[in-house]
Amino acid sequence: MILYKEKKYVCLLDFAMEFIRGKWKAVILCHLYKEPKRFLELQRVTKGISQKVLNEKLKELESDEIITKIVYAEIPPKVEYHLTEKGKELTKIIKEFENWAVKYYPYLENDCK
Amino acid sequence: MILYKEKKYVCLLDFAMEFIRGKWKAVILCHLYKEPKRFLELQRVTKGISQKVLNEKLKELESDEIITKIVYAEIPPKVEYHLTEKGKELTKIIKEFENWAVKYYPYLENDCK
DNA sequence: CAGCATCCAGTGGGATACTG
DNA sequence: CAGTATCCCACTGGATGCTG
């Protein structure tokens, strides 16, 4: 049993999966893989996500040190989200899931690029 | 947008992640990696899972062709769950998450073997 | 031994409106 | 542009008891 930040995990894998739990985190990370993105850009490409949830997930990813947030002191505000090294390695693994799906479900199109 | 079995997915990755969504599926698959297991065995090693949820997840994994179920005609009943080839490949990726966690959180013990 | 039926609680996420 | 604040619903999973 692992205790981390007030939460319980039955094993290390359970703990590891926590970083990408839910419908959106993996998708967000993939969108940040090639290059950093701004908030609105991210919302646009992550089709279907609500502003509220995007914000929540970005906060969680930041506090987990998977991404970093860069705020430019401009008006209107400009914010960029980048993957950390730790986040890049995680995202590489996530992309393997995508490849797995491509292999076993080749007829499903992949518009998530 | 992908439609599959009455459900909607925003992209292929979202679809791929569906196979291991929730707290338990990844853990279960890892436990089946080395060798097939019986129901009770699986419940014992997957510490904390309820019988109901284990059953639900096994059914989902079976209908997704990630595992196969072998029923021996004995009394008392004997059932074994095996990974398919598709499932093995998926589980290999899952194990990389574990390695990622070991790398970045080396001080957390790993009792999930 | 393996698995089904209920009932219930917590939470992840949707919709909408507002702000520095 | 990049958030916050509410309100609400659906779904995942927990607890317990029963059965071929």
Short mmCIF file of C-alpha atoms (C1' of nucleotides) in Angstrom, two decimals:
data_model
loop_
_atom_site.label_atom_id
_atom_site.label_comp_id
_atom_site.label_asym_id
_atom_site.label_seq_id
_atom_site.Cartn_x
_atom_site.Cartn_y
_atom_site.Cartn_z
CA MET A 1 0.00 0.00 0.00
CA ILE A 2 1.28 3.40 -0.97
CA LEU A 3 0.30 6.66 0.66
CA TYR A 4 0.97 9.80 -1.34
CA LYS A 5 -0.54 13.24 -0.90
CA GLU A 6 -3.33 11.99 1.35
CA LYS A 7 -4.35 9.33 -1.15
CA LYS A 8 -4.05 5.59 -1.05
CA TYR A 9 -2.83 3.37 -3.87
CA VAL A 10 -2.95 -0.39 -3.86
CA CYS A 11 0.38 -0.63 -5.67
CA LEU A 12 2.92 1.34 -7.63
CA LEU A 13 1.12 0.81 -10.90
CA ASP A 14 -2.08 2.15 -9.41
CA PHE A 15 -0.05 5.16 -8.30
CA ALA A 16 1.51 5.59 -11.74
CA MET A 17 -1.83 5.46 -13.52
CA GLU A 18 -3.09 8.25 -11.30
CA PHE A 19 -1.10 10.74 -13.36
CA ILE A 20 -3.21 10.10 -16.42
CA ARG A 21 -6.50 9.10 -14.84
CA GLY A 22 -9.73 10.36 -16.33
CA LYS A 23 -10.81 11.05 -19.87
CA TRP A 24 -8.62 14.02 -20.66
CA LYS A 25 -5.09 14.03 -19.27
CA ALA A 26 -3.56 11.68 -21.82
CA VAL A 27 -5.15 13.60 -24.67
CA ILE A 28 -3.89 16.93 -23.34
CA LEU A 29 -0.36 15.62 -22.93
CA CYS A 30 -0.31 14.32 -26.49
CA HIS A 31 -1.31 17.73 -27.76
CA LEU A 32 1.61 19.28 -25.92
CA TYR A 33 4.12 16.78 -27.22
CA LYS A 34 5.29 18.47 -30.40
CA GLU A 35 5.23 22.02 -29.12
CA PRO A 36 3.98 24.06 -26.17
CA LYS A 37 0.54 25.54 -26.49
CA ARG A 38 -1.53 28.36 -25.12
CA PHE A 39 -4.73 27.82 -23.20
CA LEU A 40 -7.19 28.61 -25.96
CA GLU A 41 -5.20 26.69 -28.54
CA LEU A 42 -5.27 23.68 -26.24
CA GLN A 43 -8.98 23.98 -25.75
CA ARG A 44 -9.51 24.21 -29.48
CA VAL A 45 -7.55 21.09 -30.36
CA THR A 46 -8.86 19.09 -27.41
CA LYS A 47 -12.27 18.86 -28.96
CA GLY A 48 -15.13 18.55 -26.52
CA ILE A 49 -13.35 19.52 -23.33
CA SER A 50 -14.94 22.20 -21.17
CA GLN A 51 -12.99 25.19 -19.96
CA LYS A 52 -13.50 24.15 -16.37
CA VAL A 53 -12.12 20.66 -16.83
CA LEU A 54 -9.19 21.83 -18.93
CA ASN A 55 -8.23 24.18 -16.14
CA GLU A 56 -8.54 21.52 -13.48
CA LYS A 57 -6.44 19.04 -15.42
CA LEU A 58 -3.74 21.58 -16.25
CA LYS A 59 -3.47 22.45 -12.57
CA GLU A 60 -3.14 18.82 -11.58
CA LEU A 61 -0.55 18.14 -14.27
CA GLU A 62 1.40 21.18 -13.14
CA SER A 63 1.37 20.19 -9.50
CA ASP A 64 2.55 16.73 -10.54
CA GLU A 65 5.41 18.36 -12.46
CA ILE A 66 4.31 16.81 -15.72
CA ILE A 67 3.94 20.24 -17.31
CA THR A 68 5.11 23.76 -16.55
CA LYS A 69 3.19 26.96 -17.03
CA ILE A 70 4.83 30.08 -18.40
CA VAL A 71 3.00 33.34 -17.90
CA TYR A 72 4.00 36.31 -20.06
CA ALA A 73 3.29 39.71 -18.51
CA GLU A 74 1.25 41.04 -21.39
CA ILE A 75 -2.20 42.36 -22.02
CA PRO A 76 -4.15 40.46 -23.15
CA PRO A 77 -2.63 37.68 -21.04
CA LYS A 78 -0.50 35.01 -22.66
CA VAL A 79 0.18 31.67 -21.03
CA GLU A 80 2.03 28.69 -22.37
CA TYR A 81 2.05 25.11 -21.22
CA HIS A 82 5.16 22.97 -21.75
CA LEU A 83 5.95 19.35 -21.01
CA THR A 84 8.73 18.77 -18.51
CA GLU A 85 11.30 16.05 -19.16
CA LYS A 86 9.35 13.82 -16.83
CA GLY A 87 6.20 14.68 -18.76
CA LYS A 88 7.81 13.95 -22.12
CA GLU A 89 8.79 10.48 -21.03
CA LEU A 90 5.30 9.86 -19.78
CA THR A 91 3.79 11.09 -23.02
CA LYS A 92 6.03 8.80 -25.05
CA ILE A 93 4.45 5.87 -23.28
CA ILE A 94 0.98 7.27 -23.85
CA LYS A 95 1.70 7.45 -27.56
CA GLU A 96 2.44 3.75 -27.56
CA PHE A 97 -1.17 3.18 -26.57
CA GLU A 98 -2.19 5.07 -29.63
CA ASN A 99 0.05 2.88 -31.77
CA TRP A 100 -1.41 -0.19 -30.16
CA ALA A 101 -4.88 1.01 -31.09
CA VAL A 102 -3.77 1.75 -34.65
CA LYS A 103 -2.50 -1.80 -34.94
CA TYR A 104 -5.62 -3.48 -33.63
CA TYR A 105 -8.25 -1.06 -34.90
CA PRO A 106 -6.74 0.16 -38.20
CA TYR A 107 -10.13 1.12 -39.62
CA LEU A 108 -10.72 3.82 -37.00
CA GLU A 109 -9.42 7.12 -38.20
CA ASN A 110 -7.07 9.09 -36.07
CA ASP A 111 -7.81 12.78 -36.03
CA CYS A 112 -6.02 13.43 -32.78
CA LYS A 113 -2.77 14.86 -34.15
CA MET B 1 -14.86 11.74 -33.49
CA ILE B 2 -14.99 7.99 -33.15
CA LEU B 3 -18.11 5.97 -32.52
CA TYR B 4 -17.60 2.46 -31.18
CA LYS B 5 -20.10 0.20 -29.41
CA GLU B 6 -22.55 3.03 -28.77
CA LYS B 7 -19.86 5.20 -27.18
CA LYS B 8 -18.20 8.37 -28.36
CA TYR B 9 -14.49 9.10 -28.27
CA VAL B 10 -12.92 12.44 -29.08
CA CYS B 11 -9.93 10.79 -30.74
CA LEU B 12 -8.13 7.50 -31.18
CA LEU B 13 -6.11 7.99 -28.02
CA ASP B 14 -9.26 8.55 -26.01
CA PHE B 15 -10.54 5.32 -27.53
CA ALA B 16 -7.32 3.47 -26.71
CA MET B 17 -7.32 4.60 -23.10
CA GLU B 18 -10.83 3.23 -22.69
CA PHE B 19 -9.40 -0.28 -22.53
CA ILE B 20 -7.64 0.44 -19.26
CA ARG B 21 -9.90 3.11 -17.81
CA GLY B 22 -10.72 3.02 -14.14
CA LYS B 23 -8.70 2.10 -11.09
CA TRP B 24 -8.37 -1.63 -11.66
CA LYS B 25 -7.92 -2.83 -15.25
CA ALA B 26 -4.22 -2.04 -15.55
CA VAL B 27 -3.51 -3.71 -12.23
CA ILE B 28 -5.44 -6.83 -13.18
CA LEU B 29 -3.65 -7.13 -16.51
CA CYS B 30 -0.27 -6.85 -14.84
CA HIS B 31 -1.17 -9.68 -12.52
CA LEU B 32 -2.02 -11.87 -15.50
CA TYR B 33 1.19 -11.10 -17.34
CA LYS B 34 3.47 -13.84 -16.04
CA GLU B 35 0.89 -16.58 -15.89
CA PRO B 36 -2.87 -17.11 -16.10
CA LYS B 37 -4.76 -16.98 -12.86
CA ARG B 38 -7.98 -18.23 -11.34
CA PHE B 39 -10.64 -15.92 -10.04
CA LEU B 40 -9.90 -16.21 -6.35
CA GLU B 41 -6.16 -16.00 -6.90
CA LEU B 42 -6.69 -12.84 -8.86
CA GLN B 43 -8.83 -11.36 -6.16
CA ARG B 44 -6.23 -12.21 -3.56
CA VAL B 45 -3.31 -10.56 -5.33
CA THR B 46 -5.34 -7.56 -6.46
CA LYS B 47 -5.53 -6.26 -2.93
CA GLY B 48 -8.56 -4.17 -2.16
CA ILE B 49 -10.71 -5.02 -5.14
CA SER B 50 -14.26 -6.17 -4.49
CA GLN B 51 -15.64 -9.31 -6.02
CA LYS B 52 -18.24 -7.37 -7.90
CA VAL B 53 -15.79 -5.02 -9.54
CA LEU B 54 -13.34 -7.79 -10.38
CA ASN B 55 -16.13 -9.58 -12.18
CA GLU B 56 -17.23 -6.50 -14.07
CA LYS B 57 -13.71 -5.71 -15.19
CA LEU B 58 -12.96 -9.28 -16.26
CA LYS B 59 -16.09 -9.28 -18.37
CA GLU B 60 -15.18 -6.02 -20.03
CA LEU B 61 -11.63 -7.20 -20.71
CA GLU B 62 -12.98 -10.42 -22.16
CA SER B 63 -15.44 -8.68 -24.46
CA ASP B 64 -12.62 -6.40 -25.59
CA GLU B 65 -10.56 -9.50 -26.39
CA ILE B 66 -7.79 -8.47 -24.02
CA ILE B 67 -8.18 -11.66 -22.03
CA THR B 68 -9.79 -15.06 -22.57
CA LYS B 69 -11.63 -17.12 -20.01
CA ILE B 70 -11.20 -20.87 -19.78
CA VAL B 71 -13.82 -22.80 -17.87
CA TYR B 72 -12.96 -26.30 -16.72
CA ALA B 73 -15.96 -28.60 -16.26
CA GLU B 74 -15.18 -29.54 -12.69
CA ILE B 75 -16.80 -29.34 -9.33
CA PRO B 76 -15.95 -27.12 -7.58
CA PRO B 77 -15.74 -24.87 -10.64
CA LYS B 78 -12.36 -23.84 -11.98
CA VAL B 79 -11.88 -20.86 -14.24
CA GLU B 80 -8.70 -19.38 -15.63
CA TYR B 81 -8.05 -16.02 -17.17
CA HIS B 82 -5.34 -15.62 -19.81
CA LEU B 83 -3.99 -12.63 -21.70
CA THR B 84 -4.49 -12.72 -25.45
CA GLU B 85 -1.68 -11.61 -27.74
CA LYS B 86 -3.41 -8.28 -28.05
CA GLY B 87 -3.63 -8.13 -24.28
CA LYS B 88 0.03 -8.98 -23.82
CA GLU B 89 1.09 -6.13 -26.02
CA LEU B 90 -1.18 -3.79 -24.12
CA THR B 91 0.20 -4.98 -20.80
CA LYS B 92 3.77 -4.43 -21.96
CA ILE B 93 2.94 -0.77 -22.41
CA ILE B 94 1.27 -0.63 -19.01
CA LYS B 95 4.41 -1.98 -17.43
CA GLU B 96 6.33 0.93 -18.87
CA PHE B 97 4.21 3.21 -16.74
CA GLU B 98 5.38 1.28 -13.76
CA ASN B 99 9.00 1.74 -14.83
CA TRP B 100 8.39 5.42 -15.32
CA ALA B 101 7.09 5.65 -11.76
CA VAL B 102 10.07 3.68 -10.43
CA LYS B 103 12.38 6.15 -12.11
CA TYR B 104 10.72 9.27 -10.79
CA TYR B 105 9.52 7.98 -7.43
CA PRO B 106 12.26 5.51 -6.45
CA TYR B 107 11.49 5.79 -2.75
CA LEU B 108 8.00 4.31 -3.15
CA GLU B 109 8.09 0.57 -2.71
CA ASN B 110 6.60 -1.67 -5.30
CA ASP B 111 4.64 -4.55 -3.87
CA CYS B 112 2.58 -5.12 -6.99
CA LYS B 113 4.49 -8.07 -8.42
"C1'" DC C 1 -15.28 -21.63 -6.25
"C1'" DA C 2 -17.05 -18.33 -9.12
"C1'" DG C 3 -20.37 -14.98 -9.81
"C1'" DC C 4 -24.93 -12.29 -9.60
"C1'" DA C 5 -28.22 -8.73 -7.36
"C1'" DT C 6 -28.94 -4.51 -4.72
"C1'" DC C 7 -28.23 -0.43 -2.75
"C1'" DC C 8 -25.44 3.55 -1.93
"C1'" DA C 9 -21.59 7.18 -1.82
"C1'" DG C 10 -17.98 9.86 -3.97
"C1'" DT C 11 -16.32 12.07 -7.82
"C1'" DG C 12 -15.29 13.27 -12.61
"C1'" DG C 13 -16.95 15.97 -15.80
"C1'" DG C 14 -20.81 18.87 -18.47
"C1'" DA C 15 -23.36 23.50 -18.93
"C1'" DT C 16 -23.53 28.08 -18.06
"C1'" DA C 17 -22.41 32.61 -16.38
"C1'" DC C 18 -19.05 35.89 -14.62
"C1'" DT C 19 -14.09 38.51 -14.16
"C1'" DG C 20 -9.13 40.73 -14.13
"C1'" DC D 1 -7.21 35.70 -23.17
"C1'" DA D 2 -7.24 32.92 -19.38
"C1'" DG D 3 -9.28 31.85 -16.06
"C1'" DT D 4 -13.30 31.19 -11.54
"C1'" DA D 5 -17.74 29.96 -9.59
"C1'" DT D 6 -22.02 27.13 -9.33
"C1'" DC D 7 -25.03 23.66 -10.07
"C1'" DC D 8 -26.04 19.09 -11.49
"C1'" DC D 9 -25.90 14.49 -13.45
"C1'" DA D 10 -23.92 9.93 -14.58
"C1'" DC D 11 -20.96 6.64 -13.65
"C1'" DT D 12 -17.39 3.95 -11.03
"C1'" DG D 13 -16.70 1.35 -7.45
"C1'" DG D 14 -17.67 -0.15 -2.25
"C1'" DA D 15 -20.45 -3.23 1.00
"C1'" DT D 16 -23.23 -6.96 1.72
"C1'" DG D 17 -25.93 -11.01 0.95
"C1'" DC D 18 -27.36 -14.92 -2.03
"C1'" DT D 19 -26.66 -19.15 -5.46
"C1'" DG D 20 -25.39 -23.15 -8.89
#
